[in-house]
PDB file of C-alpha atoms in Angstrom:
ATOM      1  CA  MET A 811      29.582 -94.421  13.493  1.00 47.00           C
ATOM      2  CA  ILE A 812      30.961 -92.348  16.351  1.00 50.00           C
ATOM      3  CA  LEU A 813      28.580 -90.035  18.161  1.00 50.00           C
ATOM      4  CA  GLN A 814      30.102 -86.889  19.593  1.00 53.00           C
ATOM      5  CA  LYS A 815      28.801 -85.516  22.835  1.00 54.00           C
ATOM      6  CA  GLN A 816      27.769 -81.898  22.775  1.00 56.00           C
ATOM      7  CA  SER A 817      27.635 -79.784  25.894  1.00 52.00           C
ATOM      8  CA  ILE A 818      24.901 -77.230  26.321  1.00 50.00           C
ATOM      9  CA  THR A 819      25.352 -74.226  28.582  1.00 49.00           C
ATOM     10  CA  VAL A 820      22.181 -72.872  30.099  1.00 49.00           C
ATOM     11  CA  LEU A 821      22.309 -69.245  31.197  1.00 51.00           C
ATOM     12  CA  LYS A 822      19.793 -68.244  33.804  1.00 55.00           C
ATOM     13  CA  PRO A 823      19.686 -65.686  36.586  1.00 54.00           C
ATOM     14  CA  SER A 824      20.219 -66.881  40.122  1.00 54.00           C
ATOM     15  CA  ALA A 825      17.787 -66.027  42.857  1.00 52.00           C
ATOM     16  CA  GLY A 826      18.533 -63.960  45.941  1.00 52.00           C
ATOM     17  CA  TRP A 827      21.945 -62.681  46.894  1.00 51.00           C
ATOM     18  CA  THR A 828      23.769 -65.292  44.800  1.00 50.00           C
ATOM     19  CA  GLY A 829      22.552 -63.448  41.703  1.00 50.00           C
ATOM     20  CA  PHE A 830      24.160 -60.150  42.644  1.00 58.00           C
ATOM     21  CA  ASP A 831      27.289 -60.730  40.609  1.00 66.00           C
ATOM     22  CA  PHE A 832      29.624 -57.740  40.522  1.00 74.00           C
ATOM     23  CA  ALA A 833      31.985 -59.615  38.205  1.00 77.00           C
ATOM     24  CA  GLY A 834      29.145 -60.300  35.780  1.00 76.00           C
ATOM     25  CA  ILE A 835      28.117 -56.654  35.716  1.00 82.00           C
ATOM     26  CA  TRP A 836      31.733 -55.639  35.144  1.00 84.00           C
ATOM     27  CA  GLN A 837      31.962 -58.179  32.325  1.00 87.00           C
ATOM     28  CA  TYR A 838      29.037 -56.440  30.610  1.00 85.00           C
ATOM     29  CA  ARG A 839      30.366 -52.911  31.240  1.00 86.00           C
ATOM     30  CA  ASP A 840      30.367 -52.167  27.506  1.00 90.00           C
ATOM     31  CA  LEU A 841      26.654 -52.929  27.415  1.00 89.00           C
ATOM     32  CA  LEU A 842      26.185 -50.660  30.426  1.00 89.00           C
ATOM     33  CA  TYR A 843      27.902 -47.842  28.546  1.00 91.00           C
ATOM     34  CA  LEU A 844      25.729 -48.398  25.457  1.00 90.00           C
ATOM     35  CA  LEU A 845      22.538 -48.420  27.539  1.00 89.00           C
ATOM     36  CA  VAL A 846      23.545 -45.216  29.329  1.00 90.00           C
ATOM     37  CA  ARG A 847      24.195 -43.568  25.984  1.00 88.00           C
ATOM     38  CA  ARG A 848      20.909 -44.884  24.576  1.00 86.00           C
ATOM     39  CA  ASP A 849      18.855 -43.743  27.570  1.00 82.00           C
ATOM     40  CA  PHE A 850      20.457 -40.305  27.593  1.00 80.00           C
ATOM     41  CA  LEU A 851      19.943 -39.676  23.874  1.00 79.00           C
ATOM     42  CA  ALA A 852      16.495 -41.269  23.661  1.00 77.00           C
ATOM     43  CA  GLN A 853      14.937 -38.955  26.250  1.00 74.00           C
ATOM     44  CA  TYR A 854      14.703 -36.024  23.854  1.00 74.00           C
ATOM     45  CA  LYS A 855      15.221 -37.699  20.495  1.00 72.00           C
ATOM     46  CA  GLN A 856      13.331 -36.050  17.609  1.00 69.00           C
ATOM     47  CA  THR A 857      12.643 -32.927  19.667  1.00 72.00           C
ATOM     48  CA  ILE A 858      13.374 -29.432  18.388  1.00 71.00           C
ATOM     49  CA  LEU A 859      15.238 -28.238  21.475  1.00 70.00           C
ATOM     50  CA  GLY A 860      16.926 -31.571  22.172  1.00 70.00           C
ATOM     51  CA  PRO A 861      19.144 -31.707  25.295  1.00 71.00           C
ATOM     52  CA  ALA A 862      18.095 -28.141  26.167  1.00 75.00           C
ATOM     53  CA  TRP A 863      15.068 -29.724  27.839  1.00 79.00           C
ATOM     54  CA  PHE A 864      17.378 -30.929  30.602  1.00 76.00           C
ATOM     55  CA  VAL A 865      17.614 -27.284  31.659  1.00 79.00           C
ATOM     56  CA  LEU A 866      14.284 -25.895  30.458  1.00 83.00           C
ATOM     57  CA  GLN A 867      12.105 -28.460  32.215  1.00 84.00           C
ATOM     58  CA  PRO A 868      13.232 -27.676  35.797  1.00 83.00           C
ATOM     59  CA  LEU A 869      13.533 -23.980  34.903  1.00 85.00           C
ATOM     60  CA  PHE A 870       9.899 -23.800  33.727  1.00 89.00           C
ATOM     61  CA  LEU A 871       8.768 -25.601  36.874  1.00 89.00           C
ATOM     62  CA  THR A 872      10.849 -23.204  38.969  1.00 88.00           C
ATOM     63  CA  VAL A 873       9.132 -20.220  37.340  1.00 90.00           C
ATOM     64  CA  VAL A 874       5.705 -21.773  38.000  1.00 91.00           C
ATOM     65  CA  PHE A 875       6.593 -22.410  41.645  1.00 91.00           C
ATOM     66  CA  THR A 876       7.914 -18.861  41.971  1.00 89.00           C
ATOM     67  CA  LEU A 877       4.660 -17.376  40.682  1.00 91.00           C
ATOM     68  CA  ILE A 878       2.220 -19.658  42.505  1.00 90.00           C
ATOM     69  CA  PHE A 879       3.929 -20.403  45.806  1.00 90.00           C
ATOM     70  CA  GLY A 880       6.221 -17.378  45.993  1.00 84.00           C
ATOM     71  CA  LYS A 881       4.043 -14.520  44.708  1.00 85.00           C
ATOM     72  CA  PHE A 882       0.478 -15.752  45.245  1.00 88.00           C
ATOM     73  CA  ALA A 883       0.735 -18.061  48.281  1.00 85.00           C
ATOM     74  CA  GLN A 884       3.742 -16.100  49.644  1.00 86.00           C
ATOM     75  CA  ILE A 885       5.367 -19.141  51.223  1.00 88.00           C
ATOM     76  CA  PRO A 886       8.661 -18.036  52.865  1.00 87.00           C
ATOM     77  CA  THR A 887      11.913 -19.164  51.272  1.00 86.00           C
ATOM     78  CA  GLU A 888      14.212 -18.424  54.232  1.00 84.00           C
ATOM     79  CA  GLY A 889      15.287 -15.131  52.696  1.00 82.00           C
ATOM     80  CA  LEU A 890      16.606 -16.800  49.552  1.00 85.00           C
ATOM     81  CA  PRO A 891      15.687 -15.673  46.025  1.00 86.00           C
ATOM     82  CA  PRO A 892      12.744 -17.894  45.028  1.00 88.00           C
ATOM     83  CA  LEU A 893      14.412 -18.989  41.778  1.00 88.00           C
ATOM     84  CA  LEU A 894      17.455 -20.330  43.631  1.00 89.00           C
ATOM     85  CA  PHE A 895      15.385 -21.791  46.465  1.00 91.00           C
ATOM     86  CA  TYR A 896      13.039 -23.784  44.231  1.00 93.00           C
ATOM     87  CA  ASN A 897      15.656 -24.743  41.663  1.00 92.00           C
ATOM     88  CA  SER A 898      18.064 -26.087  44.288  1.00 91.00           C
ATOM     89  CA  GLY A 899      15.368 -28.462  45.498  1.00 92.00           C
ATOM     90  CA  LEU A 900      14.098 -29.398  42.053  1.00 93.00           C
ATOM     91  CA  ILE A 901      17.404 -30.504  40.548  1.00 93.00           C
ATOM     92  CA  ILE A 902      18.126 -33.022  43.304  1.00 94.00           C
ATOM     93  CA  TRP A 903      14.493 -34.141  43.348  1.00 95.00           C
ATOM     94  CA  SER A 904      14.473 -34.586  39.558  1.00 93.00           C
ATOM     95  CA  TYR A 905      17.363 -37.020  39.848  1.00 95.00           C
ATOM     96  CA  PHE A 906      15.550 -39.045  42.520  1.00 96.00           C
ATOM     97  CA  SER A 907      12.358 -39.051  40.438  1.00 94.00           C
ATOM     98  CA  HIS A 908      14.306 -40.185  37.360  1.00 93.00           C
ATOM     99  CA  CYS A 909      15.828 -43.122  39.250  1.00 94.00           C
ATOM    100  CA  PHE A 910      12.518 -44.085  40.853  1.00 95.00           C
ATOM    101  CA  THR A 911      10.018 -43.774  37.997  1.00 93.00           C
ATOM    102  CA  GLY A 912      12.456 -44.925  35.305  1.00 90.00           C
ATOM    103  CA  ASN A 913      13.328 -48.127  37.148  1.00 91.00           C
ATOM    104  CA  ALA A 914       9.733 -48.810  38.168  1.00 91.00           C
ATOM    105  CA  SER A 915       8.984 -49.771  34.550  1.00 87.00           C
ATOM    106  CA  VAL A 916      12.288 -51.477  33.757  1.00 88.00           C
ATOM    107  CA  PHE A 917      10.696 -54.911  33.136  1.00 85.00           C
ATOM    108  CA  THR A 918       7.875 -53.686  30.923  1.00 84.00           C
ATOM    109  CA  ALA A 919      10.156 -51.292  29.017  1.00 82.00           C
ATOM    110  CA  ASN A 920      12.688 -54.035  28.222  1.00 81.00           C
ATOM    111  CA  ALA A 921      10.307 -56.991  27.893  1.00 76.00           C
ATOM    112  CA  GLY A 922      11.299 -57.734  24.293  1.00 77.00           C
ATOM    113  CA  ILE A 923      14.993 -57.981  25.144  1.00 80.00           C
ATOM    114  CA  TYR A 924      14.500 -59.909  28.385  1.00 78.00           C
ATOM    115  CA  GLN A 925      12.514 -62.619  26.609  1.00 76.00           C
ATOM    116  CA  LYS A 926      15.225 -63.216  23.993  1.00 80.00           C
ATOM    117  CA  VAL A 927      18.673 -62.430  25.402  1.00 81.00           C
ATOM    118  CA  TYR A 928      20.275 -63.080  28.756  1.00 81.00           C
ATOM    119  CA  TYR A 929      22.516 -60.577  30.505  1.00 81.00           C
ATOM    120  CA  PRO A 930      22.559 -59.304  34.104  1.00 84.00           C
ATOM    121  CA  ARG A 931      19.171 -57.608  34.438  1.00 86.00           C
ATOM    122  CA  LEU A 932      20.488 -55.142  37.000  1.00 90.00           C
ATOM    123  CA  ILE A 933      22.412 -53.439  34.213  1.00 91.00           C
ATOM    124  CA  ASN A 934      19.237 -51.687  33.035  1.00 91.00           C
ATOM    125  CA  PRO A 935      18.425 -50.057  36.401  1.00 93.00           C
ATOM    126  CA  LEU A 936      22.071 -49.069  36.833  1.00 93.00           C
ATOM    127  CA  ALA A 937      22.148 -47.548  33.343  1.00 92.00           C
ATOM    128  CA  ASN A 938      19.027 -45.545  34.147  1.00 92.00           C
ATOM    129  CA  CYS A 939      20.647 -44.102  37.286  1.00 94.00           C
ATOM    130  CA  VAL A 940      23.877 -43.216  35.478  1.00 93.00           C
ATOM    131  CA  SER A 941      22.065 -41.548  32.558  1.00 91.00           C
ATOM    132  CA  GLY A 942      20.031 -39.530  35.062  1.00 91.00           C
ATOM    133  CA  LEU A 943      23.271 -38.423  36.683  1.00 92.00           C
ATOM    134  CA  LEU A 944      24.329 -36.840  33.390  1.00 88.00           C
ATOM    135  CA  GLY A 945      21.147 -34.763  33.307  1.00 88.00           C
ATOM    136  CA  PHE A 946      21.628 -33.834  36.957  1.00 92.00           C
ATOM    137  CA  SER A 947      25.167 -32.622  36.207  1.00 90.00           C
ATOM    138  CA  VAL A 948      23.931 -30.355  33.409  1.00 88.00           C
ATOM    139  CA  GLN A 949      21.226 -28.872  35.648  1.00 89.00           C
ATOM    140  CA  ALA A 950      23.719 -28.354  38.478  1.00 90.00           C
ATOM    141  CA  LEU A 951      26.058 -26.426  36.172  1.00 90.00           C
ATOM    142  CA  PHE A 952      23.250 -24.116  35.126  1.00 89.00           C
ATOM    143  CA  PHE A 953      22.313 -23.615  38.778  1.00 90.00           C
ATOM    144  CA  VAL A 954      25.859 -22.356  39.365  1.00 87.00           C
ATOM    145  CA  GLY A 955      25.247 -19.955  36.478  1.00 88.00           C
ATOM    146  CA  TYR A 956      22.034 -18.652  38.102  1.00 86.00           C
ATOM    147  CA  PHE A 957      23.934 -18.250  41.356  1.00 85.00           C
ATOM    148  CA  CYS A 958      26.681 -16.201  39.678  1.00 85.00           C
ATOM    149  CA  VAL A 959      24.116 -13.967  37.945  1.00 84.00           C
ATOM    150  CA  TYR A 960      22.521 -13.135  41.296  1.00 82.00           C
ATOM    151  CA  LYS A 961      25.882 -12.438  42.887  1.00 79.00           C
ATOM    152  CA  ILE A 962      27.153 -10.220  40.077  1.00 78.00           C
ATOM    153  CA  PHE A 963      24.073  -8.278  38.989  1.00 76.00           C
ATOM    154  CA  ILE A 964      21.956  -8.151  42.157  1.00 76.00           C
ATOM    155  CA  PRO A 965      23.786  -6.340  44.996  1.00 65.00           C
ATOM    156  CA  THR A 966      21.267  -7.466  47.637  1.00 66.00           C
ATOM    157  CA  ALA A 967      22.126 -11.111  46.999  1.00 60.00           C
ATOM    158  CA  SER A 968      25.063 -11.106  49.412  1.00 58.00           C
ATOM    159  CA  HIS A 969      23.254 -12.812  52.297  1.00 67.00           C
ATOM    160  CA  PHE A 970      23.749 -16.341  50.946  1.00 68.00           C
ATOM    161  CA  GLU A 971      26.984 -18.085  50.084  1.00 71.00           C
ATOM    162  CA  MET A 972      28.277 -21.404  48.869  1.00 71.00           C
ATOM    163  CA  THR A 973      30.094 -22.908  51.842  1.00 74.00           C
ATOM    164  CA  SER A 974      32.424 -25.785  52.623  1.00 76.00           C
ATOM    165  CA  ALA A 975      29.283 -27.891  53.095  1.00 78.00           C
ATOM    166  CA  MET A 976      29.420 -28.355  49.307  1.00 83.00           C
ATOM    167  CA  LEU A 977      31.894 -31.147  50.054  1.00 85.00           C
ATOM    168  CA  THR A 978      28.933 -33.234  51.218  1.00 87.00           C
ATOM    169  CA  ILE A 979      27.283 -33.169  47.766  1.00 90.00           C
ATOM    170  CA  PRO A 980      29.316 -36.157  46.436  1.00 91.00           C
ATOM    171  CA  LEU A 981      27.907 -38.096  49.404  1.00 92.00           C
ATOM    172  CA  LEU A 982      24.325 -36.945  48.859  1.00 94.00           C
ATOM    173  CA  ILE A 983      24.190 -38.029  45.212  1.00 95.00           C
ATOM    174  CA  PRO A 984      24.789 -41.770  45.880  1.00 95.00           C
ATOM    175  CA  LEU A 985      22.267 -41.503  48.710  1.00 96.00           C
ATOM    176  CA  VAL A 986      19.625 -40.149  46.323  1.00 97.00           C
ATOM    177  CA  ALA A 987      20.482 -42.780  43.712  1.00 96.00           C
ATOM    178  CA  SER A 988      20.179 -45.555  46.310  1.00 96.00           C
ATOM    179  CA  LEU A 989      16.766 -44.322  47.452  1.00 96.00           C
ATOM    180  CA  GLY A 990      15.460 -44.038  43.894  1.00 96.00           C
ATOM    181  CA  LEU A 991      16.993 -47.332  42.760  1.00 95.00           C
ATOM    182  CA  GLY A 992      15.736 -49.243  45.797  1.00 94.00           C
ATOM    183  CA  MET A 993      12.172 -47.966  45.434  1.00 95.00           C
ATOM    184  CA  GLY A 994      12.291 -48.468  41.673  1.00 94.00           C
ATOM    185  CA  LEU A 995      13.390 -52.104  41.967  1.00 93.00           C
ATOM    186  CA  TRP A 996      10.533 -52.850  44.337  1.00 92.00           C
ATOM    187  CA  MET A 997       8.010 -51.224  42.018  1.00 92.00           C
ATOM    188  CA  SER A 998       9.449 -52.839  38.871  1.00 90.00           C
ATOM    189  CA  VAL A 999       8.397 -56.340  39.856  1.00 86.00           C
ATOM    190  CA  LEU A1000       4.989 -55.171  41.076  1.00 88.00           C
ATOM    191  CA  THR A1001       4.449 -53.207  37.856  1.00 88.00           C
ATOM    192  CA  ALA A1002       5.343 -56.208  35.689  1.00 83.00           C
ATOM    193  CA  LYS A1003       2.723 -58.371  37.410  1.00 82.00           C
ATOM    194  CA  TYR A1004       0.068 -55.762  38.164  1.00 82.00           C
ATOM    195  CA  ARG A1005      -0.107 -52.934  35.633  1.00 82.00           C
ATOM    196  CA  ASP A1006      -2.103 -50.841  38.109  1.00 81.00           C
ATOM    197  CA  PHE A1007       1.219 -49.959  39.696  1.00 83.00           C
ATOM    198  CA  ASN A1008       2.062 -47.907  36.591  1.00 84.00           C
ATOM    199  CA  GLN A1009      -0.516 -45.397  37.781  1.00 86.00           C
ATOM    200  CA  ILE A1010       0.457 -45.795  41.432  1.00 90.00           C
ATOM    201  CA  THR A1011       4.098 -45.008  40.633  1.00 91.00           C
ATOM    202  CA  GLY A1012       3.243 -41.639  39.088  1.00 88.00           C
ATOM    203  CA  PHE A1013       0.871 -40.766  41.910  1.00 90.00           C
ATOM    204  CA  LEU A1014       3.399 -41.814  44.559  1.00 93.00           C
ATOM    205  CA  ALA A1015       6.175 -39.742  42.962  1.00 92.00           C
ATOM    206  CA  GLN A1016       3.939 -36.672  42.835  1.00 92.00           C
ATOM    207  CA  ALA A1017       2.761 -37.145  46.430  1.00 93.00           C
ATOM    208  CA  LEU A1018       6.342 -37.546  47.637  1.00 93.00           C
ATOM    209  CA  MET A1019       7.358 -34.343  45.865  1.00 92.00           C
ATOM    210  CA  TYR A1020       4.808 -32.296  47.810  1.00 92.00           C
ATOM    211  CA  ALA A1021       5.779 -34.115  51.016  1.00 92.00           C
ATOM    212  CA  THR A1022       9.397 -33.077  50.460  1.00 93.00           C
ATOM    213  CA  PRO A1023      10.572 -29.532  51.347  1.00 93.00           C
ATOM    214  CA  ILE A1024      10.974 -28.335  47.761  1.00 93.00           C
ATOM    215  CA  ILE A1025       8.340 -25.593  47.639  1.00 91.00           C
ATOM    216  CA  TYR A1026       8.679 -24.810  51.345  1.00 91.00           C
ATOM    217  CA  PRO A1027      11.502 -25.007  53.902  1.00 90.00           C
ATOM    218  CA  LEU A1028      11.293 -27.667  56.595  1.00 89.00           C
ATOM    219  CA  SER A1029      11.379 -24.901  59.208  1.00 86.00           C
ATOM    220  CA  GLU A1030       7.936 -23.728  58.009  1.00 88.00           C
ATOM    221  CA  VAL A1031       6.314 -27.064  58.850  1.00 88.00           C
ATOM    222  CA  PRO A1032       4.403 -26.707  62.155  1.00 88.00           C
ATOM    223  CA  GLU A1033       6.322 -28.139  65.096  1.00 87.00           C
ATOM    224  CA  GLN A1034       3.742 -30.854  65.805  1.00 90.00           C
ATOM    225  CA  TYR A1035       4.067 -32.178  62.244  1.00 90.00           C
ATOM    226  CA  ARG A1036       7.808 -31.718  61.716  1.00 89.00           C
ATOM    227  CA  PHE A1037       8.690 -35.155  63.049  1.00 90.00           C
ATOM    228  CA  TRP A1038       6.343 -36.818  60.564  1.00 91.00           C
ATOM    229  CA  ALA A1039       7.681 -34.678  57.723  1.00 90.00           C
ATOM    230  CA  SER A1040      11.209 -35.760  58.661  1.00 90.00           C
ATOM    231  CA  LEU A1041      10.267 -39.418  58.226  1.00 92.00           C
ATOM    232  CA  ASN A1042      10.425 -38.795  54.484  1.00 94.00           C
ATOM    233  CA  PRO A1043      14.065 -39.771  53.762  1.00 94.00           C
ATOM    234  CA  MET A1044      14.269 -37.238  50.926  1.00 95.00           C
ATOM    235  CA  ALA A1045      13.398 -34.358  53.292  1.00 93.00           C
ATOM    236  CA  SER A1046      16.804 -34.241  54.965  1.00 93.00           C
ATOM    237  CA  VAL A1047      18.546 -34.820  51.622  1.00 95.00           C
ATOM    238  CA  VAL A1048      16.876 -31.812  49.952  1.00 94.00           C
ATOM    239  CA  GLU A1049      17.464 -29.604  53.007  1.00 93.00           C
ATOM    240  CA  SER A1050      21.116 -30.660  53.187  1.00 92.00           C
ATOM    241  CA  PHE A1051      21.594 -30.127  49.453  1.00 93.00           C
ATOM    242  CA  ARG A1052      20.112 -26.625  49.696  1.00 92.00           C
ATOM    243  CA  PHE A1053      22.283 -25.858  52.717  1.00 91.00           C
ATOM    244  CA  ALA A1054      25.370 -27.054  50.855  1.00 90.00           C
ATOM    245  CA  LEU A1055      24.640 -24.803  47.863  1.00 89.00           C
ATOM    246  CA  LEU A1056      23.236 -21.693  49.524  1.00 87.00           C
ATOM    247  CA  GLY A1057      24.149 -21.850  53.209  1.00 84.00           C
ATOM    248  CA  LYS A1058      20.461 -21.726  54.160  1.00 81.00           C
ATOM    249  CA  GLY A1059      18.224 -24.480  55.454  1.00 78.00           C
ATOM    250  CA  SER A1060      18.674 -27.168  58.054  1.00 81.00           C
ATOM    251  CA  PHE A1061      21.543 -29.631  58.106  1.00 83.00           C
ATOM    252  CA  SER A1062      20.933 -32.525  60.494  1.00 82.00           C
ATOM    253  CA  PHE A1063      23.531 -35.258  60.798  1.00 88.00           C
ATOM    254  CA  HIS A1064      21.053 -37.508  62.620  1.00 92.00           C
ATOM    255  CA  LEU A1065      18.393 -37.142  59.911  1.00 92.00           C
ATOM    256  CA  LEU A1066      20.980 -37.866  57.221  1.00 93.00           C
ATOM    257  CA  CYS A1067      21.980 -41.021  59.094  1.00 94.00           C
ATOM    258  CA  TYR A1068      18.313 -42.009  59.166  1.00 95.00           C
ATOM    259  CA  SER A1069      18.000 -41.376  55.409  1.00 95.00           C
ATOM    260  CA  THR A1070      21.142 -43.431  54.799  1.00 95.00           C
ATOM    261  CA  ILE A1071      19.775 -46.374  56.782  1.00 96.00           C
ATOM    262  CA  VAL A1072      16.479 -46.232  54.875  1.00 96.00           C
ATOM    263  CA  ALA A1073      18.358 -46.023  51.554  1.00 96.00           C
ATOM    264  CA  VAL A1074      20.542 -49.038  52.366  1.00 96.00           C
ATOM    265  CA  LEU A1075      17.548 -51.110  53.490  1.00 96.00           C
ATOM    266  CA  LEU A1076      15.534 -50.168  50.396  1.00 95.00           C
ATOM    267  CA  LEU A1077      18.450 -50.868  48.065  1.00 94.00           C
ATOM    268  CA  LEU A1078      19.426 -54.239  49.543  1.00 94.00           C
ATOM    269  CA  SER A1079      15.847 -55.470  49.851  1.00 93.00           C
ATOM    270  CA  GLY A1080      15.056 -54.136  46.365  1.00 92.00           C
ATOM    271  CA  ILE A1081      17.996 -56.010  44.840  1.00 91.00           C
ATOM    272  CA  TYR A1082      17.020 -59.182  46.687  1.00 90.00           C
ATOM    273  CA  PHE A1083      13.390 -58.888  45.613  1.00 87.00           C
ATOM    274  CA  PHE A1084      14.428 -58.085  42.030  1.00 88.00           C
ATOM    275  CA  LYS A1085      16.847 -61.024  41.736  1.00 85.00           C
ATOM    276  CA  ARG A1086      14.533 -63.451  43.486  1.00 83.00           C
ATOM    277  CA  THR A1087      11.636 -62.865  41.108  1.00 80.00           C
ATOM    278  CA  GLU A1088      13.280 -61.903  37.800  1.00 77.00           C
ATOM    279  CA  ARG A1089      13.094 -65.434  36.365  1.00 72.00           C
ATOM    280  CA  ARG A1090       9.371 -65.753  37.038  1.00 73.00           C
ATOM    281  CA  VAL A1091       8.369 -62.192  36.255  1.00 70.00           C
ATOM    282  CA  VAL A1092       9.226 -62.561  32.551  1.00 66.00           C
ATOM    283  CA  ASP A1093       6.208 -64.868  32.265  1.00 65.00           C
ATOM    284  CA  TYR A1094       3.951 -61.930  33.181  1.00 63.00           C
ATOM    285  CA  LEU A1095       5.235 -59.680  30.406  1.00 61.00           C
TER     286      LEU A1095
END
């Protein structure tokens, strides 16, 4: 009787930088596409208005901000129409929040799959960022529509213009994605082990929103506190995004460099932390 040797291939994620396999992610690009499609469609599945919520959600929040902070609190908007001022900050912030909060729960949300099937785990966070980019694109198109309405039907709306600074927007979007992805990867491992971080993530996202110049311009922050406000890496991003769209606000190359450095550090350390602990963290799920 002849016994045949059988080889067994064990698939397991590598720890640290050795696990960041671009070729492996590219090999599973079809899965990435399917996850992006799933995440995009699942957000408003079985809702009456469906994808319209991509536009209505920031629009409703813009109206609330206009009434409370514009009419009642009378916070200056640098001479810009409140709807455009608030909406320009909200659409870029919504994308950051999507990347951050969505990836913070990536382990718990995909626990069933992770315990049964192996594939590069980073595909899920990447899919979340790409699906959020689709929603951001829809909101940005509607913002252009609001802008055109003001320009055509409101004669006094000639004091703000879209400028050549719009060319910086393709650079700002990866910066926002890197910040959200980096923070989300850090929180994902903590959330998988300590469920208290589910609550902390929501609180942190809300606190960061009010610490970011969305409902107020950075120029309205008192001089003695402006330095501390600028330490928020999203502050310069929102101000630069608003300046690119409306020609109003502050555009600081130095602050953008600072935000870029923070984003790179968060992203690289987040990936390292994620890959280093992903094999053990499944035991906590």
